[in-house]
PDB file of C-alpha atoms and ligand atoms in Angstrom:
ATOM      1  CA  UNK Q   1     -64.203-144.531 -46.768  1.00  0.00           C
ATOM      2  CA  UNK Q   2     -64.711-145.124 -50.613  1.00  0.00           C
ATOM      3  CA  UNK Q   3     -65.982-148.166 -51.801  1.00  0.00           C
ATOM      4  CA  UNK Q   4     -65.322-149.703 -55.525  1.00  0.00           C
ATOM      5  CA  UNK Q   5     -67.509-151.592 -56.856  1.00  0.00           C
ATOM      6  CA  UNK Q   6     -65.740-153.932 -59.381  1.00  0.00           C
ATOM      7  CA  UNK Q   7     -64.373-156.518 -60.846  1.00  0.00           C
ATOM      8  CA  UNK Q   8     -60.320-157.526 -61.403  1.00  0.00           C
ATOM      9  CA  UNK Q   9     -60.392-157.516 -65.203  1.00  0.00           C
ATOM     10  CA  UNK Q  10     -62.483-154.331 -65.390  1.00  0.00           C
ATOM     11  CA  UNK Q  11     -59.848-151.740 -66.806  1.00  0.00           C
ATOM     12  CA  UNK Q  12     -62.616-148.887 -66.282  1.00  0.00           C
ATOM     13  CA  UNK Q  13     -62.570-149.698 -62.383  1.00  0.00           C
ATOM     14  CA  UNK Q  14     -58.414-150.591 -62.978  1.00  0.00           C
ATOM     15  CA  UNK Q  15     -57.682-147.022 -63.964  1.00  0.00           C
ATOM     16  CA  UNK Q  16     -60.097-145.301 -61.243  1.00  0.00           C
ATOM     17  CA  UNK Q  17     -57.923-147.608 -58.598  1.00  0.00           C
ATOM     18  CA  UNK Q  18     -54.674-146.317 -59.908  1.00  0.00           C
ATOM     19  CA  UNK Q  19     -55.824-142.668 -60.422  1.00  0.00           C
ATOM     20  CA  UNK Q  20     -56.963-142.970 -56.569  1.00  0.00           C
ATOM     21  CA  UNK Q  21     -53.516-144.537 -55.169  1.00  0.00           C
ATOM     22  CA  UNK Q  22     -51.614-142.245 -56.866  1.00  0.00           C
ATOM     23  CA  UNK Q  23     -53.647-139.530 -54.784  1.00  0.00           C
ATOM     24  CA  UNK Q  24     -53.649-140.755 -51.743  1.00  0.00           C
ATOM     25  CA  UNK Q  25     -57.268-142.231 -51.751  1.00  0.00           C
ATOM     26  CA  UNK Q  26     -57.882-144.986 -49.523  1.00  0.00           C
ATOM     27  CA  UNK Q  27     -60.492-147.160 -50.807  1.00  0.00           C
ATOM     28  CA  UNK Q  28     -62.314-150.990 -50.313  1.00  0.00           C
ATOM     29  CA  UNK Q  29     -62.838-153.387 -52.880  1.00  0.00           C
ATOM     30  CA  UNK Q  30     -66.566-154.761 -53.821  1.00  0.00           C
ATOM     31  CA  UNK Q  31     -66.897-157.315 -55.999  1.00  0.00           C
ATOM     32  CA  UNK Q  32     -69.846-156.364 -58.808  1.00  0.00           C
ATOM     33  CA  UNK Q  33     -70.346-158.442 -61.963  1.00  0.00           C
ATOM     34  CA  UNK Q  34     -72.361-156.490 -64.576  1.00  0.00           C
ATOM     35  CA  UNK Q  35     -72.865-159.131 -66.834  1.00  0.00           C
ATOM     36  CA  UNK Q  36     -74.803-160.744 -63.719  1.00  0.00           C
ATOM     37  CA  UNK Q  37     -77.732-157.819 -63.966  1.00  0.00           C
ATOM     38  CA  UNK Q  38     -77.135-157.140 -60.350  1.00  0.00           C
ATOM     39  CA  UNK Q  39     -79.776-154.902 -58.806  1.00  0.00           C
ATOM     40  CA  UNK Q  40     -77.656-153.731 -56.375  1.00  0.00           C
ATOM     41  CA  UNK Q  41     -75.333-152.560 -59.353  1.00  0.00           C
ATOM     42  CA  UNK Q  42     -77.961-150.826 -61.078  1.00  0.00           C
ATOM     43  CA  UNK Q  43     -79.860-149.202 -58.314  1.00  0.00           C
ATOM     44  CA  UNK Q  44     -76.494-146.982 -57.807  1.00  0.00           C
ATOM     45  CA  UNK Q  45     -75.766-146.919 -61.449  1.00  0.00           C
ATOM     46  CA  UNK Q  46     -78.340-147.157 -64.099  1.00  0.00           C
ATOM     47  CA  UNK Q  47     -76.161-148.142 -66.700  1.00  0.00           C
ATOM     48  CA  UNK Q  48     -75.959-151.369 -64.748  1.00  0.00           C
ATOM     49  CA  UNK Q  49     -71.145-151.130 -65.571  1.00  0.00           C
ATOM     50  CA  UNK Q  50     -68.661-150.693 -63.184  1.00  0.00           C
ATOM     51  CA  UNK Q  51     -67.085-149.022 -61.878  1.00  0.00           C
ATOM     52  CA  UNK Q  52     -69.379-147.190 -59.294  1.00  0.00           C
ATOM     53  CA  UNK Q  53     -67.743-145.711 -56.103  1.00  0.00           C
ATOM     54  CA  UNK Q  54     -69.567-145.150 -52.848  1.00  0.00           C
ATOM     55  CA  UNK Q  55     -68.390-142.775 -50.253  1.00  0.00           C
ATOM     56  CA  UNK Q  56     -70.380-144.427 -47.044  1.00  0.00           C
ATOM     57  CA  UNK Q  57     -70.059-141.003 -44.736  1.00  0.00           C
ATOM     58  CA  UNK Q  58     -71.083-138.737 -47.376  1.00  0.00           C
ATOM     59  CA  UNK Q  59     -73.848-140.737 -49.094  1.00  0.00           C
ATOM     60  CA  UNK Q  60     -72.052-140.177 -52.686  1.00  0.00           C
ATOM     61  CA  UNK Q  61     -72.361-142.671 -55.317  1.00  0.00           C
ATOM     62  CA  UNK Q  62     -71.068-141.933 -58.342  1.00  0.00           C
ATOM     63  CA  UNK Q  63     -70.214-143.815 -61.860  1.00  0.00           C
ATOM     64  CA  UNK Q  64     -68.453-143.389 -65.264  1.00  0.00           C
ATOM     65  CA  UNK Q  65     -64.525-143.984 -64.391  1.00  0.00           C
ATOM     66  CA  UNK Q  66     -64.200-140.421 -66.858  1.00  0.00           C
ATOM     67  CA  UNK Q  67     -66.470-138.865 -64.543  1.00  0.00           C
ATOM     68  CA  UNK Q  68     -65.139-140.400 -61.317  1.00  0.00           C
ATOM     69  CA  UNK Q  69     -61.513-139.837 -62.044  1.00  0.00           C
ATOM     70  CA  UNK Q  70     -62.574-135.818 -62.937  1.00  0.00           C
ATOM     71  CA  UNK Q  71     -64.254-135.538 -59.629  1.00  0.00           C
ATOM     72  CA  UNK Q  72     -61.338-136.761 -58.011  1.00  0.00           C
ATOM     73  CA  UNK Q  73     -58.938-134.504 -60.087  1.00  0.00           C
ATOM     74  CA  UNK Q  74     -61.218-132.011 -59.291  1.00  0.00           C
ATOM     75  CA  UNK Q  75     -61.619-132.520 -55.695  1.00  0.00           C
ATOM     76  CA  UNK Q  76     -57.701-133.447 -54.369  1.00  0.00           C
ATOM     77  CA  UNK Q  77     -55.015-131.841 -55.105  1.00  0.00           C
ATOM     78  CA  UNK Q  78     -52.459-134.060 -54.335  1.00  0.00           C
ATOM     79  CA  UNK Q  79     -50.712-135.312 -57.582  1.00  0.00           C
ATOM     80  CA  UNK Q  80     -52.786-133.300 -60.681  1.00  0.00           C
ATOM     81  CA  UNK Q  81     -53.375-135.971 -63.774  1.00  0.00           C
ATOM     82  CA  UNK Q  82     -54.621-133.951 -66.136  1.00  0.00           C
ATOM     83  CA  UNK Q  83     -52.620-130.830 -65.796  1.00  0.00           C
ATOM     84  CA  UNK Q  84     -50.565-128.047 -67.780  1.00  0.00           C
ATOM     85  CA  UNK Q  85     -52.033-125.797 -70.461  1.00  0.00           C
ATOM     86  CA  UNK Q  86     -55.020-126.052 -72.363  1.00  0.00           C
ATOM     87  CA  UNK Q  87     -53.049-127.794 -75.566  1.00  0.00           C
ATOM     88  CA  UNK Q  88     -51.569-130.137 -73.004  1.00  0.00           C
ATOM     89  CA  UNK Q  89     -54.708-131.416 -71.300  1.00  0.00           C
ATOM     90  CA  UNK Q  90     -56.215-131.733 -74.610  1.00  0.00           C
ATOM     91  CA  UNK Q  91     -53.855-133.810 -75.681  1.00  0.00           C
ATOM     92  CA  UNK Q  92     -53.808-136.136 -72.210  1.00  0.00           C
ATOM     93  CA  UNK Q  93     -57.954-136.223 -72.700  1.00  0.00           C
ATOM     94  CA  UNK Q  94     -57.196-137.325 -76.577  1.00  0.00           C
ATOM     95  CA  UNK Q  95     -55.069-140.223 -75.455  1.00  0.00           C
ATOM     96  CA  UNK Q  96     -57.047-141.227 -72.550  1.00  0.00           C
ATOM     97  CA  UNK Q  97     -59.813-141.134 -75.242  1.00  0.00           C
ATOM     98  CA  UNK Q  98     -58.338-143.384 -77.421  1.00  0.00           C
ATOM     99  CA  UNK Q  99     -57.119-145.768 -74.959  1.00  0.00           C
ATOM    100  CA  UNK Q 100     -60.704-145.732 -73.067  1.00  0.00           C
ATOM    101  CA  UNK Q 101     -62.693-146.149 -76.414  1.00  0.00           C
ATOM    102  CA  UNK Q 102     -60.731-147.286 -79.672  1.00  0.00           C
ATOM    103  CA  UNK Q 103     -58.560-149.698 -77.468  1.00  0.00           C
ATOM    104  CA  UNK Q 104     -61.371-151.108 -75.394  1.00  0.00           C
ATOM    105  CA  UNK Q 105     -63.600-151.680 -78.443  1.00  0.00           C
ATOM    106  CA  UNK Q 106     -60.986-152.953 -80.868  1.00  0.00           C
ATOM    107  CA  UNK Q 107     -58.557-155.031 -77.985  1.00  0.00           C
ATOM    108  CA  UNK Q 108     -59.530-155.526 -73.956  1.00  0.00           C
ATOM    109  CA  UNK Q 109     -63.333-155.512 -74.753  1.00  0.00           C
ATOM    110  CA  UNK Q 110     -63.078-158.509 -77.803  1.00  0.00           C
ATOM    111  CA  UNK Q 111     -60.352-160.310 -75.400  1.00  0.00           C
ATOM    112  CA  UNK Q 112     -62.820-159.424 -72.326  1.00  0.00           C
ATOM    113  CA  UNK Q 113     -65.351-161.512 -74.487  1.00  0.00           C
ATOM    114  CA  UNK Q 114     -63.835-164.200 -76.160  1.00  0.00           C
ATOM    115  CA  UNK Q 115     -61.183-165.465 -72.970  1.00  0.00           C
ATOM    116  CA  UNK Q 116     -63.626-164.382 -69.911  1.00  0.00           C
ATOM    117  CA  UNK Q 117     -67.385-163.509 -70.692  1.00  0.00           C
ATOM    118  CA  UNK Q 118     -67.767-166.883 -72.881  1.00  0.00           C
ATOM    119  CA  UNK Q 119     -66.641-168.785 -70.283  1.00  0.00           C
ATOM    120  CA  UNK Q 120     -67.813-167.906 -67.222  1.00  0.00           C
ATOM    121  CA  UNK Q 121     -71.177-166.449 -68.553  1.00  0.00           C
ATOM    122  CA  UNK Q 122     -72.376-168.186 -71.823  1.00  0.00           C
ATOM    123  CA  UNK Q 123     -69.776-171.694 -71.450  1.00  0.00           C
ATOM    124  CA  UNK Q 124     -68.450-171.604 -74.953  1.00  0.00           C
ATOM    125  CA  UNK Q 125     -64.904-171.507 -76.529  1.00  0.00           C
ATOM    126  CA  UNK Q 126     -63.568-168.490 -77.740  1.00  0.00           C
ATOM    127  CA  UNK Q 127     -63.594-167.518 -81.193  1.00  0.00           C
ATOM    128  CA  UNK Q 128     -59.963-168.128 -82.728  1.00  0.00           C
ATOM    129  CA  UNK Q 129     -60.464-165.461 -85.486  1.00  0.00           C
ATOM    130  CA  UNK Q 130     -61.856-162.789 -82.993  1.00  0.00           C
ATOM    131  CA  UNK Q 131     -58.710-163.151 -80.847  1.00  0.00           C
ATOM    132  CA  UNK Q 132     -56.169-162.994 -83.867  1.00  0.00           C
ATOM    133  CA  UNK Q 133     -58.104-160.195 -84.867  1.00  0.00           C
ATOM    134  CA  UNK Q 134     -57.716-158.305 -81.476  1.00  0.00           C
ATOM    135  CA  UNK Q 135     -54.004-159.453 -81.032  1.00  0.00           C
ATOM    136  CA  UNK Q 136     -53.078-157.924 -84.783  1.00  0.00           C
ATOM    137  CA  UNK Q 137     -55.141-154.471 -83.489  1.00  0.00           C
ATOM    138  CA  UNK Q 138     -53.024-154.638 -80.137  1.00  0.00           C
ATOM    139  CA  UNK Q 139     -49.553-154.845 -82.142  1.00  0.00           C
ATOM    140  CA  UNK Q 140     -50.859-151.332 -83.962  1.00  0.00           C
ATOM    141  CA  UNK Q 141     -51.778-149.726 -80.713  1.00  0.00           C
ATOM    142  CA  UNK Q 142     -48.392-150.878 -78.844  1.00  0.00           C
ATOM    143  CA  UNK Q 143     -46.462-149.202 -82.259  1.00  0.00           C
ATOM    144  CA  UNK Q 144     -48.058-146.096 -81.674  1.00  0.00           C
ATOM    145  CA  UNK Q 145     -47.087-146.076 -78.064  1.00  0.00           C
ATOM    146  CA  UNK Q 146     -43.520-146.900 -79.028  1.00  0.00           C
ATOM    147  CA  UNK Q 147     -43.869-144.001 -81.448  1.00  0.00           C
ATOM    148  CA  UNK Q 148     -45.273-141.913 -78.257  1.00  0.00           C
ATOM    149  CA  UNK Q 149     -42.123-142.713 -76.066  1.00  0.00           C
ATOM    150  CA  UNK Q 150     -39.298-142.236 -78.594  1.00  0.00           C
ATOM    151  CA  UNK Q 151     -41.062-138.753 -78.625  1.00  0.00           C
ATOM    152  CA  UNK Q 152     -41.911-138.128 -75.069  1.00  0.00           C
ATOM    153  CA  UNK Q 153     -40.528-139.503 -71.291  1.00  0.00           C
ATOM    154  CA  UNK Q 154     -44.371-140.128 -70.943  1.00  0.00           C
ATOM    155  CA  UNK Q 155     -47.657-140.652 -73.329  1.00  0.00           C
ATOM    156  CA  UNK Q 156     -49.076-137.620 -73.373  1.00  0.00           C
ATOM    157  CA  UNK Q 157     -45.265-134.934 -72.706  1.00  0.00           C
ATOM    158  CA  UNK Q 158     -43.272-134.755 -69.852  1.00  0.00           C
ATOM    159  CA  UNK Q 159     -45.074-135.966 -66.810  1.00  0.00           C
ATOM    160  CA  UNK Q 160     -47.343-139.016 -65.917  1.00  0.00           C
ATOM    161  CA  UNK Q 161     -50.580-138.054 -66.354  1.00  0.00           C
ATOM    162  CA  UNK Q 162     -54.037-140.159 -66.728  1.00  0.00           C
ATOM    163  CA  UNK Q 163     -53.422-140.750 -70.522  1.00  0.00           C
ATOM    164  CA  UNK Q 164     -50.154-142.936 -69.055  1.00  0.00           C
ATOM    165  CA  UNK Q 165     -53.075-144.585 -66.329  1.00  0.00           C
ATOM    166  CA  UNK Q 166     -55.689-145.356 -68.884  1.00  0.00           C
ATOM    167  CA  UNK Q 167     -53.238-147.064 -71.498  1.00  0.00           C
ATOM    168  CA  UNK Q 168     -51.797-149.124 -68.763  1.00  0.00           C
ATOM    169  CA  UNK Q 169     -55.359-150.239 -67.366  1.00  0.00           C
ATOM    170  CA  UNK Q 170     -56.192-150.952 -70.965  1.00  0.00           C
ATOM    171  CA  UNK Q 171     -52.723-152.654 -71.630  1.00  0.00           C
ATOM    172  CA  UNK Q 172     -52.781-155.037 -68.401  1.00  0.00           C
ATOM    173  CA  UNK Q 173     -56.221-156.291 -68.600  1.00  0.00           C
ATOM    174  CA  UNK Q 174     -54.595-157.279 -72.451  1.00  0.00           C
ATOM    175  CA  UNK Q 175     -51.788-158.913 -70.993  1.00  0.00           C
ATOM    176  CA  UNK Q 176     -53.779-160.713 -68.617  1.00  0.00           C
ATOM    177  CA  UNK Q 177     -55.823-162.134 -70.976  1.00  0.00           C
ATOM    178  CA  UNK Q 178     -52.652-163.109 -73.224  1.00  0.00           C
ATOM    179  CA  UNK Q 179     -53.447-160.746 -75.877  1.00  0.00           C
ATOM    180  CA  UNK Q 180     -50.444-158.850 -75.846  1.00  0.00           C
ATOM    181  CA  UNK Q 181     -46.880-160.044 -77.929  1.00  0.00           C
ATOM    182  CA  UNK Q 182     -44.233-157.239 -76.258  1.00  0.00           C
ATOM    183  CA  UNK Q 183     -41.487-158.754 -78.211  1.00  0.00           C
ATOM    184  CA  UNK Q 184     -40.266-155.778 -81.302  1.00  0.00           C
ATOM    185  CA  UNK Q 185     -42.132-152.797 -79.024  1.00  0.00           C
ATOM    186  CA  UNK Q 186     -38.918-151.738 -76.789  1.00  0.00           C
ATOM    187  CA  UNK Q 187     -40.187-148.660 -76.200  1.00  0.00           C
ATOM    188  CA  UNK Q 188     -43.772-149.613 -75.124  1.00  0.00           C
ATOM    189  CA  UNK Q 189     -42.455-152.425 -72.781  1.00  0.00           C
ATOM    190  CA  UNK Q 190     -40.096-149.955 -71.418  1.00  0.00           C
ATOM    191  CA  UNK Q 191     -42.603-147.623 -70.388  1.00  0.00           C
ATOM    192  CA  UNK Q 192     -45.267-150.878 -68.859  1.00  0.00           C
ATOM    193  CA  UNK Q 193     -42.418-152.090 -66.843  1.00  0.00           C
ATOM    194  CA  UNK Q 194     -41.814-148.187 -65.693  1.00  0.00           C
ATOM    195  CA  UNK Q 195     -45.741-148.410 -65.202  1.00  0.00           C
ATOM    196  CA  UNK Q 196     -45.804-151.833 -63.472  1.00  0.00           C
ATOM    197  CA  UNK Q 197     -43.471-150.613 -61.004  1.00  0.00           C
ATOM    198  CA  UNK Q 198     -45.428-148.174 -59.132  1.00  0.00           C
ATOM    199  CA  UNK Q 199     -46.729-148.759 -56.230  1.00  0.00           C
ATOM    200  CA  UNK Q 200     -50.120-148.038 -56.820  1.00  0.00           C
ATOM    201  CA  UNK Q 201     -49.567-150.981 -59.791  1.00  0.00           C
ATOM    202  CA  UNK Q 202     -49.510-153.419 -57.612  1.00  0.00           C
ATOM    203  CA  UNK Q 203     -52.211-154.485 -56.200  1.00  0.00           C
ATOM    204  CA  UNK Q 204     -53.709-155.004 -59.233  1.00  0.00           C
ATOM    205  CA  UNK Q 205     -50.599-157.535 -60.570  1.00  0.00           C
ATOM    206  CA  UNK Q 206     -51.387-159.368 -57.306  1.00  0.00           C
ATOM    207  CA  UNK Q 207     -55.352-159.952 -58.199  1.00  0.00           C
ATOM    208  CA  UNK Q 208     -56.865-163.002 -60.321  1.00  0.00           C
ATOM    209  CA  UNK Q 209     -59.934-163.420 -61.635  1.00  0.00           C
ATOM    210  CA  UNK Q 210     -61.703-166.899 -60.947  1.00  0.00           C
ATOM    211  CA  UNK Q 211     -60.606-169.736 -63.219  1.00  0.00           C
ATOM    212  CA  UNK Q 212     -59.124-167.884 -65.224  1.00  0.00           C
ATOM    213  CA  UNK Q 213     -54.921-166.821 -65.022  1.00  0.00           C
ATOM    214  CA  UNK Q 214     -52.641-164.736 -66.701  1.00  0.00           C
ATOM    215  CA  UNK Q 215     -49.463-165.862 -68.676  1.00  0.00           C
ATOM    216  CA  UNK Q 216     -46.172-166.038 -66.463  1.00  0.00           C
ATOM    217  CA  UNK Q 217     -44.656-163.066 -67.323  1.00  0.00           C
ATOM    218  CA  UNK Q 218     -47.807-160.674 -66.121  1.00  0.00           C
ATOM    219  CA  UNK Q 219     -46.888-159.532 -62.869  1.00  0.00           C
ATOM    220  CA  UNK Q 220     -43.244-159.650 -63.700  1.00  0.00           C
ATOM    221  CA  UNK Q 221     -41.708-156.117 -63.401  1.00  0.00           C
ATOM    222  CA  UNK Q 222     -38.434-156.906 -64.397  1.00  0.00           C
ATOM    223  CA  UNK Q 223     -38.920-159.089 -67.566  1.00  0.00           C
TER     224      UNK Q 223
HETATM  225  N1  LIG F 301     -67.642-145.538 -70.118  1.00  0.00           N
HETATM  226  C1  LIG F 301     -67.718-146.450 -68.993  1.00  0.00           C
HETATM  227  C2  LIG F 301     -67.492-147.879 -69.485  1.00  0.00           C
HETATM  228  C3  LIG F 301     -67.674-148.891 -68.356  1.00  0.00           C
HETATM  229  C4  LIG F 301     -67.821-150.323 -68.896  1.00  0.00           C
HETATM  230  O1  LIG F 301     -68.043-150.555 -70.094  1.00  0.00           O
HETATM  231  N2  LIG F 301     -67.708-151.286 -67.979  1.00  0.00           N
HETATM  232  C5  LIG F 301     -67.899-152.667 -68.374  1.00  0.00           C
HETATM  233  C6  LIG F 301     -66.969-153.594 -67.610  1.00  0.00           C
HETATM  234  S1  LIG F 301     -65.291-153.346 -67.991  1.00  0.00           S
HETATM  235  C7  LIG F 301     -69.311-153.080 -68.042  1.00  0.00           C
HETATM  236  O2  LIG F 301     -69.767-152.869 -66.941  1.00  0.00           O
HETATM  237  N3  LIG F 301     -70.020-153.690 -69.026  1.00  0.00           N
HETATM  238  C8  LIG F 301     -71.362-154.173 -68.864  1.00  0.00           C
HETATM  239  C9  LIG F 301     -71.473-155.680 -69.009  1.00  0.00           C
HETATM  240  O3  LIG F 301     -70.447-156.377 -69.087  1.00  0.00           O
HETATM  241  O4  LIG F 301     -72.616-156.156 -68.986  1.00  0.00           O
HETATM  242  C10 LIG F 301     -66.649-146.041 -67.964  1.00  0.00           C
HETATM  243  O5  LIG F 301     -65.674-145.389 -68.338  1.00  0.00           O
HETATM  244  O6  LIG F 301     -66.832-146.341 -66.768  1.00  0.00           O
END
């Protein structure tokens, strides 16, 4: 059995959960909290983030959610993420890229900060022009996925692939932390509700994070 190491509002350890119920992968939840300087957490992963999976039988530990979600890719076949021809996995690594680095640093990591970190680790208000500032960058990203999906039925061409996993991670860890206005991006809340709606979505819609909840319309897969 596979153990995460995590916690709710990670969207590294949100898109390794999805990746893994969309395969099949049965896996229990550990609660880590990097900012805590766990040993535990850094004795399997010197980097001291999450997420880090454990495979108890085995004896495997591994971290990086790129690296874990390519060892799973590589390892089960059921449901390929990053599949097609060369130009089309380039282009799902490109977007997963984007959503995994730009998106993090300029949106979910700020909000991550300003609406969770400050409160629970260094007990002081969030900085108003840091969230407007993250808010304004989310409104560019969700054009460019509305852009995306009056082009293709998914982000990265015609199938779901880990591009359309690691935008949603991104985007719902956003939306929990109410940094995300969906009203004027038809397209992009089109394709999140399509994305809500999976199974393998849920269980994450269903998780809080202490003290801290999302707006009403979160886990809402209709609205
Ligand atoms: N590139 C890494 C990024 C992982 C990452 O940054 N995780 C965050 C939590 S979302 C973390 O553990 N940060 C360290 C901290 O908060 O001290 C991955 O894809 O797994």
């Amino acid at each position: 059995m596979w153990h995460i190491y995590q916690f709710p509002l990670c969207p590294f350890s949100r898109k390794v959960r999805l990746l893994m119920a969309e395969k099949g992968i049965a896996y229990e939840l550990q609660t880590a909290r990097p900012w805590e300087g766990e040993d535990r957490l850094f004795a399997m992963n010197p980097a001291g983030r999450t997420p880090v999976i454990r495979e108890t039988d085995k004896g495997l530990v591994l971290s990086d959610s790129r690296a874990i979600c390519e060892y799973f890719e590589e390892t089960v076949d059921r449901y390929p993420l990053i599949s097609g021809t060369a130009q089309q996995r380039a282009e799902i690594r490109r977007l997963i890229a984007m959503f995994d680095e730009n998106f993090y640093n300029d949106v979910s990591g700020p909000l991550l900060l300003e609406r969770m970190k400050k409160r629970l680790v260094f007990r002081q208000a969030p900085d108003a022009k840091a969230l407007r500032e993250s808010m304004k960058l989310a409104h560019d990203y969700l054009d460019y996925i509305d852009y995306l999906i009056d082009n293709r039925p998914w982000l990265a061409g015609a199938t779901m692939t880990l591009a359309d996993l690691a935008a949603a991670a991104q985007l719902s860890v956003a939306d929990y932390l109410g940094g995300l206005d969906w009203s004027s991006h038809e397209q992009a809340r089109g394709w999140y509700l399509v994305m809500k709606s999976r199974p393998s979505f849920r269980p994450l819609l269903s998780e809080r994070m202490e003290v801290i909840q999302p707006p009403s319309h979160y886990a809402e897969v209709d609205a």
